[in-house]
XYZ file of C-alpha atoms in Angstrom:
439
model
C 104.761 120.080 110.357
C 104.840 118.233 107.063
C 102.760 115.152 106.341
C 102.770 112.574 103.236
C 100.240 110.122 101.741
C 100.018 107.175 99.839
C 99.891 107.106 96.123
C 98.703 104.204 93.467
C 102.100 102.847 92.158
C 102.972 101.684 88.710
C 105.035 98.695 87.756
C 107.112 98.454 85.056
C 108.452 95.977 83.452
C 111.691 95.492 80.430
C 110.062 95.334 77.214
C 111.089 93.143 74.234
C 110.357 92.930 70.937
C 107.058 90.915 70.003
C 108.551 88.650 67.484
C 111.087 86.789 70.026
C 109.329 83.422 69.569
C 110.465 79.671 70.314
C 110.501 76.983 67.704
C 108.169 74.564 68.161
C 108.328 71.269 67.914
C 105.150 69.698 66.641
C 104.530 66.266 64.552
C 101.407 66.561 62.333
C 97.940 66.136 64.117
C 99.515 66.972 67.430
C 99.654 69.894 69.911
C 101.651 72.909 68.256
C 102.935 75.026 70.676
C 105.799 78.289 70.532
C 106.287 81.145 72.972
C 107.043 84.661 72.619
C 107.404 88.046 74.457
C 105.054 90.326 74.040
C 104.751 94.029 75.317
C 101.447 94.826 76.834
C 100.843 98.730 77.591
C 98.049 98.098 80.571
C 95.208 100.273 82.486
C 94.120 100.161 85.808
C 91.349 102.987 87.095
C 93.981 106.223 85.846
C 97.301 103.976 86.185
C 99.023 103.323 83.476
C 101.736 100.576 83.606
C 104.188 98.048 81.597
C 103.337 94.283 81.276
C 105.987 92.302 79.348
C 104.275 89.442 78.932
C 105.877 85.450 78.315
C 102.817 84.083 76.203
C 102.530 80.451 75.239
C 99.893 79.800 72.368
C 98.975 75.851 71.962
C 96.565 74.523 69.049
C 96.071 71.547 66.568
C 98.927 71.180 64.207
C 96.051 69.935 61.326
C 92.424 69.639 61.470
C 89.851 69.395 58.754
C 87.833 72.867 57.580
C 84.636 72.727 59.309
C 86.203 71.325 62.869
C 85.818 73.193 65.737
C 89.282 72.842 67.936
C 90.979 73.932 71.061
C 93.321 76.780 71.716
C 95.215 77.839 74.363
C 97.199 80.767 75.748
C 99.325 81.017 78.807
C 100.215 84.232 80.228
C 103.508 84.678 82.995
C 101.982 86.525 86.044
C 101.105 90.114 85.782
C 103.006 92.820 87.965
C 101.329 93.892 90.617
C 99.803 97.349 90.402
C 96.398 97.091 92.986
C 96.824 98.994 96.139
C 94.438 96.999 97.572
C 94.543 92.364 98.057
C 92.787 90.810 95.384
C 90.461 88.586 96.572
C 89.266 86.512 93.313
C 89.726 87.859 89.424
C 88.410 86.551 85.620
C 90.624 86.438 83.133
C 89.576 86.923 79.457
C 90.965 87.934 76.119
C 91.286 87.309 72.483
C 93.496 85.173 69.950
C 94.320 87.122 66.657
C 93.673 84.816 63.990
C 95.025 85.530 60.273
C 95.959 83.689 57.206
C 93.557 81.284 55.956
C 90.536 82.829 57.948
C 90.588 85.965 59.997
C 88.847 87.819 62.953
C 89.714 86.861 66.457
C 88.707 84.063 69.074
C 87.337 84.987 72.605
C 89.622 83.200 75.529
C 88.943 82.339 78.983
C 89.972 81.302 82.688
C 87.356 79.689 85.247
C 87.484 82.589 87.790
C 90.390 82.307 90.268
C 90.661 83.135 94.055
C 93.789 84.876 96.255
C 94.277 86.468 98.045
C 96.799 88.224 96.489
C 98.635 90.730 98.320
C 98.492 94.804 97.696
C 101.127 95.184 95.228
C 101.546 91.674 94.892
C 101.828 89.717 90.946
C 98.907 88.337 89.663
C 98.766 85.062 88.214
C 96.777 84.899 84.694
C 97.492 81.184 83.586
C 95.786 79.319 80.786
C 92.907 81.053 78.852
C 90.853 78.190 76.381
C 88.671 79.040 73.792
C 87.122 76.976 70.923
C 87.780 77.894 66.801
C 85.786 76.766 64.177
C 87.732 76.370 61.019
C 85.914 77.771 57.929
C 88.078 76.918 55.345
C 91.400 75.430 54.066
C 94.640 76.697 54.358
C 96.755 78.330 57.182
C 95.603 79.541 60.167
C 97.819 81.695 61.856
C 97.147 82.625 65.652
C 98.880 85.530 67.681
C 98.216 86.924 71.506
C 95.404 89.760 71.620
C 93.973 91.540 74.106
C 93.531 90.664 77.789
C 91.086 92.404 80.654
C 91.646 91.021 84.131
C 88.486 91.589 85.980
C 89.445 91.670 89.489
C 87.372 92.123 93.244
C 89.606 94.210 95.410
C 86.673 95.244 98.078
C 85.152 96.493 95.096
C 85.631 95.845 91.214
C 88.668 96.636 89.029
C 88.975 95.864 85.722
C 92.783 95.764 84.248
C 92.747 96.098 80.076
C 96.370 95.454 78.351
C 96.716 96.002 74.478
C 99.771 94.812 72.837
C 102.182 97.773 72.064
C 103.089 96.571 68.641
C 101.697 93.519 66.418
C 102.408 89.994 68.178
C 103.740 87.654 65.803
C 102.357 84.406 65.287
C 102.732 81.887 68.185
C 101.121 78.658 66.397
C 99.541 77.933 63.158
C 96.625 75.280 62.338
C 97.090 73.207 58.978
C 93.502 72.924 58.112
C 92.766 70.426 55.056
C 89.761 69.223 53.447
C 86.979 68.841 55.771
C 84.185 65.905 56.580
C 80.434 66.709 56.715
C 78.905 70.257 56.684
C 76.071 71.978 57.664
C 74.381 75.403 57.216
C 71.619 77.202 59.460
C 68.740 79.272 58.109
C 68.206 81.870 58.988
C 71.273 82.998 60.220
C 69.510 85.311 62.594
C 66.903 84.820 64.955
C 64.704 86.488 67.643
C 64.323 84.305 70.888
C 61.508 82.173 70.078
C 61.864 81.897 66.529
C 62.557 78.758 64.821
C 65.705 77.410 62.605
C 66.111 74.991 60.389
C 69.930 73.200 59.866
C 70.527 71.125 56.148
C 74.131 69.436 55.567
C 75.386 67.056 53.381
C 78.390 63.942 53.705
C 76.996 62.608 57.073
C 76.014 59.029 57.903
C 72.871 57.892 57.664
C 70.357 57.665 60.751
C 70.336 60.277 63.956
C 72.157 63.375 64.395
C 71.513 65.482 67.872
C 71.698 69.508 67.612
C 72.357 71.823 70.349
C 72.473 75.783 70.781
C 75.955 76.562 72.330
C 78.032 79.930 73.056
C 80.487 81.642 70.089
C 83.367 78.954 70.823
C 81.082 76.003 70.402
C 80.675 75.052 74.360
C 78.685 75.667 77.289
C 75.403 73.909 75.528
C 72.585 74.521 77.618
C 69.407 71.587 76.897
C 66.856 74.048 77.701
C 68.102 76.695 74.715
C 66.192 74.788 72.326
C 62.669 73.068 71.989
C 61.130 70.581 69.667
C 64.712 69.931 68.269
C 64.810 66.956 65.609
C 67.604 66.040 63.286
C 68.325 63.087 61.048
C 70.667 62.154 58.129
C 68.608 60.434 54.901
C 70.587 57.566 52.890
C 72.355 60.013 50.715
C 73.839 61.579 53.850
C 71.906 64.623 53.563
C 71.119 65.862 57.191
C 67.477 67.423 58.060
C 67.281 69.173 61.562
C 64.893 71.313 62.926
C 64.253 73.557 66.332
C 62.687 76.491 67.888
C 64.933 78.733 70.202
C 63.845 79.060 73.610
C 62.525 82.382 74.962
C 65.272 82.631 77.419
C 68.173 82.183 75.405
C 70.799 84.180 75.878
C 70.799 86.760 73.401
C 73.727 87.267 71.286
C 76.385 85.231 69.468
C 75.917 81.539 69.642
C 76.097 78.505 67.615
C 74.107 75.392 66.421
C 76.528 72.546 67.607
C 75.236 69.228 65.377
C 77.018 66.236 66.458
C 77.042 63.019 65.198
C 79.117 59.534 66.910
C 82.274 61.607 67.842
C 81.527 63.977 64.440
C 80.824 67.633 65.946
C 79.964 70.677 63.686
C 79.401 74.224 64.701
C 77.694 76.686 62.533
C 77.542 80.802 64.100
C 73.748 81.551 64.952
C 72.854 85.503 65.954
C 70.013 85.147 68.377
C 68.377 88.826 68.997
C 66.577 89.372 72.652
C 62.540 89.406 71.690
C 61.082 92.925 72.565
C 59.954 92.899 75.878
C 56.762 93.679 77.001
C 55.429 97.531 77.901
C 55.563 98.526 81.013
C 51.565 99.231 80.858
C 51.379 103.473 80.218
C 51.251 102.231 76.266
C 49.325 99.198 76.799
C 46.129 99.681 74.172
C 47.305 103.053 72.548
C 48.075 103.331 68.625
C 52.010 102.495 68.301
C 52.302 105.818 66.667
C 51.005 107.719 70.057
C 52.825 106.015 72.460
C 56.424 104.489 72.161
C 58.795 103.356 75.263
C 62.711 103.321 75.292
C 64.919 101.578 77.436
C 67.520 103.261 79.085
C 70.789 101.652 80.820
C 72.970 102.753 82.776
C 77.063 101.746 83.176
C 78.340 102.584 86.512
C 81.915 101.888 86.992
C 83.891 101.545 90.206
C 86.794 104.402 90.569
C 89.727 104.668 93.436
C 90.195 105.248 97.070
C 92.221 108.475 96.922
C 92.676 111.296 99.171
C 94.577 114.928 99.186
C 95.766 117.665 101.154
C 95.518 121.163 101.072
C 99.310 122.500 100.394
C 101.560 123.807 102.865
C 103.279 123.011 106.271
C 101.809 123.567 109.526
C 102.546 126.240 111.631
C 102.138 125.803 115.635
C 101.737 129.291 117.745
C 105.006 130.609 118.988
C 105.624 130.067 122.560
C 108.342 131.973 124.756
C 109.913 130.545 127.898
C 109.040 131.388 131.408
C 110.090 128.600 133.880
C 106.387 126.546 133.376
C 105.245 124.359 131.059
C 103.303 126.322 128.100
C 100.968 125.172 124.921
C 101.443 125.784 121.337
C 98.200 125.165 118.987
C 97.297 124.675 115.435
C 95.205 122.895 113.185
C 96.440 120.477 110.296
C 96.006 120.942 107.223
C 92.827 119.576 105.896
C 92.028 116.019 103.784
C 89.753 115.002 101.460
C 89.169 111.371 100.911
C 86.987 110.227 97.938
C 85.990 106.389 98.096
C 85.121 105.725 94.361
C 85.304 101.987 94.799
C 81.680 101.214 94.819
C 81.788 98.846 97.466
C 80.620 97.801 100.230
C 84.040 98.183 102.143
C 85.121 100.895 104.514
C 88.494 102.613 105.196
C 90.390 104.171 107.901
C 93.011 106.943 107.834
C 95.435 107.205 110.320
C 98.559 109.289 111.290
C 102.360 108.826 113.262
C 104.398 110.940 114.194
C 108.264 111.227 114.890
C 109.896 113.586 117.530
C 110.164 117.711 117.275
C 113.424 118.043 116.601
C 116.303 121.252 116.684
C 119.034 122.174 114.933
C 120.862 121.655 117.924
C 119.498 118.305 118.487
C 117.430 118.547 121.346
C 113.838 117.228 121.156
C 110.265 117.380 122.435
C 108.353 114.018 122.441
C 105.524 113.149 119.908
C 103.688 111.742 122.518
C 103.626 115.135 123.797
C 101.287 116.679 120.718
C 98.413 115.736 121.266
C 95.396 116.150 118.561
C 91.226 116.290 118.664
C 90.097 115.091 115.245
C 87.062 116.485 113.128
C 85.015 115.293 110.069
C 82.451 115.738 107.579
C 80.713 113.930 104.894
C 79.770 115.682 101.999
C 76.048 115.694 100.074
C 75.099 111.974 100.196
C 78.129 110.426 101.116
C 78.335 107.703 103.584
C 78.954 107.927 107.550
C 82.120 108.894 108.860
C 83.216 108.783 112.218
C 86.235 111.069 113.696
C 88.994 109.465 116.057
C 89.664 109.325 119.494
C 91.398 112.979 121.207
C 94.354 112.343 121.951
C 98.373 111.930 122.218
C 100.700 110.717 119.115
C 102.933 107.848 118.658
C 105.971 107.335 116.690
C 104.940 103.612 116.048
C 101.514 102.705 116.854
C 98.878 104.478 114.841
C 96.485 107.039 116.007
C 93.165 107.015 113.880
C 92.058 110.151 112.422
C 88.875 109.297 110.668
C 86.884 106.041 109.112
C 84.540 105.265 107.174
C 82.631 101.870 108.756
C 82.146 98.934 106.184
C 78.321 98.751 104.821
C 77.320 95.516 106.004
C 75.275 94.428 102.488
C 74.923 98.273 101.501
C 77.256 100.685 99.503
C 79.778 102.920 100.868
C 81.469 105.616 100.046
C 81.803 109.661 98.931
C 84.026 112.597 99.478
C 84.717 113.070 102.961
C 86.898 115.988 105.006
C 89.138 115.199 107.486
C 91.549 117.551 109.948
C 92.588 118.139 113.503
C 93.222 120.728 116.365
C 96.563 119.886 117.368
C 98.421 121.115 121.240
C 101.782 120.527 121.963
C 102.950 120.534 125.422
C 106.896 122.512 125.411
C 108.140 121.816 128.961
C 109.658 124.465 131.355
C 113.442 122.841 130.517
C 113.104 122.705 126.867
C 115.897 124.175 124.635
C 115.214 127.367 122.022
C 115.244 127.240 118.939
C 113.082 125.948 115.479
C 111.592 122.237 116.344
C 110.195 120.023 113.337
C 108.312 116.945 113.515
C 106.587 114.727 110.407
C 102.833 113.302 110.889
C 102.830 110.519 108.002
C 99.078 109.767 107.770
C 97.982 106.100 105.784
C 94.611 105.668 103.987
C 94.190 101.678 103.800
């Protein structure tokens, strides 16, 4: 008796060169857009697949150095590698930018729902991100990385890195710019203060804001005390003290003015927290704390089989109905997912068959399943005893979902098998195939 599984399955996809790009067509001041193929190599838990990606990069044909503008990528769907429906994924990434200025521009999508099937594509869309122009010249921009972080049950993150340097998919015309401004210090610990100074703004009030690395998501609360104004020679004054619960990190001061908006990069450091209380009132040179963190990332829903076919006792016939036994050969299952969803593994069977094509029906093999969970795995519960079908699905053993608590761990899984051989069957070597499914 011979039995299969299932297997993670790769997707690949033609690959073209990254340089095969559209012409745009793009008056000055407006949207500048071109498209190109580029070859992704991509990474899913151990799988390693093709993405040959139709990318779509859209900015400003000309701004003014100091603006802070709009770009866009769109991605054609990604093949579809999970073995397991997506239920919602986040879709992030950068923008290469050369020429004038360099470095790179985070991208993102609002997070997206499915489902989408096991196997099925996965749409990635538009990623936006904002790109504040620090000088004048050229700015060249060119498809980066991209990381699809995706719920199947329980979390998957997909990373693609283009196979070769993308070319450039839109380029900014950035001329001489309006009013400036400058923050001091350039670093700051939550709850520290900053002071902002500019010069070619019009007179009267200017607002500040602390915003994310692209310029957006300004939050009210991230700053206190904030005042800014601009003096008769257009010289602006602003001041502020950053909240305690900032978000730590890159961010910037966004000063606006009318429909005038400026963003200047601000690294906000987290303030040291508090002890825990074991070195509250000793000398800091008796006592110190450390943090420690921990990463734990979700892995697979696999399992194996010891090698080998299966091998029932030898019968010989007498004129009655007799028994051959066995046992199958044993699984392991390892749910890696982190989640807080079960699984079930469960086998078919076809007909013994003969050389001389005579058979003995799978419904007459019948099987009394057995499992185990190993050192603080999860609960697993063995199947019902009993007969095989060549269609509908006997289960073998599953793992219950955790109902708000995490599942999973290795887990062994076999059978005692008996196959009733009528009186009238014909001699000779019968085969049958149990196909057992992990899902």
């Amino acid at each position: 008796m011979r039995r299969t599984r299932t297997a993670l399955r790769g997707a690949a996809a033609v690959v073209t060169a990254a340089g095969a790009v559209s012409v745009p067509v793009a008056a000055a001041g407006t949207a500048h857009a071109a498209a190109g193929r580029v070859p992704y190599q991509c990474t899913i838990f151990s799988t390693v697949f093709d993405y040959d990606a139709t990318v779509t990069v859209t900015a400003p044909a000309s701004a003014k150095a100091g603006d802070t503008v709009t770009v866009k990528a769109d991605f054609s769907d990604l093949p579809g590698v999970a073995p397991l429906p997506i239920d919602s994924w986040t879709t992030s990434g950068t923008l290469a930018v050369s020429g004038a200025q360099s470095g790179t521009v985070p991208v993102k999508a609002p997070k997206r729902t499915g489902p989408v099937p096991a196997h099925g594509a996965v749409p990635i869309g538009e990623v936006t991100g904002q790109l504040t122009l620090t000088g004048t010249g050229e700015v060249d921009l060119a498809p980066g990385g991209l990381t699809i972080d995706a719920d199947a049950g329980a979390q998957a993150t997909i990373t693609c890195t283009p196979k070769q340097t993308p070319a450039t998919l839109a380029t900014i015309s950035v001329g001489e710019g309006g009013p400036g401004a400058s923050v001091s210090p350039s670093t700051v610990v939550q709850g520290g203060a900053v002071s902002v100074t500019g010069s070619g703004w019009q007179p009267g009030a200017a607002g500040i804001a602390l915003c994310d690395a692209n310029g957006a998501a300004c939050k009210a609360g991230d700053l206190t005390g904030a005042t800014a104004s601009v003096d008769a020679a257009g010289k602006l004054t602003a001041s502020a003290t950053v909240a305690e619960s900032a978000a730590a990190g890159a961010r910037t001061i966004v000063v606006t003015q009318g429909t005038v908006r400026r963003a200047v990069p601000l690294t906000v450091t987290a303030k040291t927290q508090p002890p825990t209380g074991q070195c509250s009132g000793a000398p800091a040179d008796r006592c110190g704390e450390q943090k420690i963190n921990l990463t734990v990332d979700g892995g697979p829903l696999t399992m194996s089989q010891e090698p080998g076919e299966v091998d029932l006792t030898p019968v010989t016939l007498n004129g009655s109905d007799q028994t051959a036994t066995g046992s199958l050969k044993k699984v392991q299952v390892i749910d890696a997912r982190g989640g807080t969803t079960g699984w079930s593994l469960t086998g078919t069977l076809t007909d013994f068959g003969s050389a001389a094509g005579t058979k003995i029906p799978a419904g007459n093999l019948t099987w009394t399943p057995a499992c185990t969970a190993a050192s603080g795995s999860g609960t697993v519960t063995p199947g019902s005893a009993g007969p095989l079908d060549t269609t509908t699905a006997a289960t073998l053993c599953s793992a219950p979902d955790g109902a708000g608590q995490i599942v999973g761990g290795t887990f062994g899984a076999g059978a005692g098998v008996s196959l009733k051989v009528p009186a009238a069957t014909g001699a000779g070597r019968y085969t049958a195939v149990l196909t057992l499914t992990l899902s």
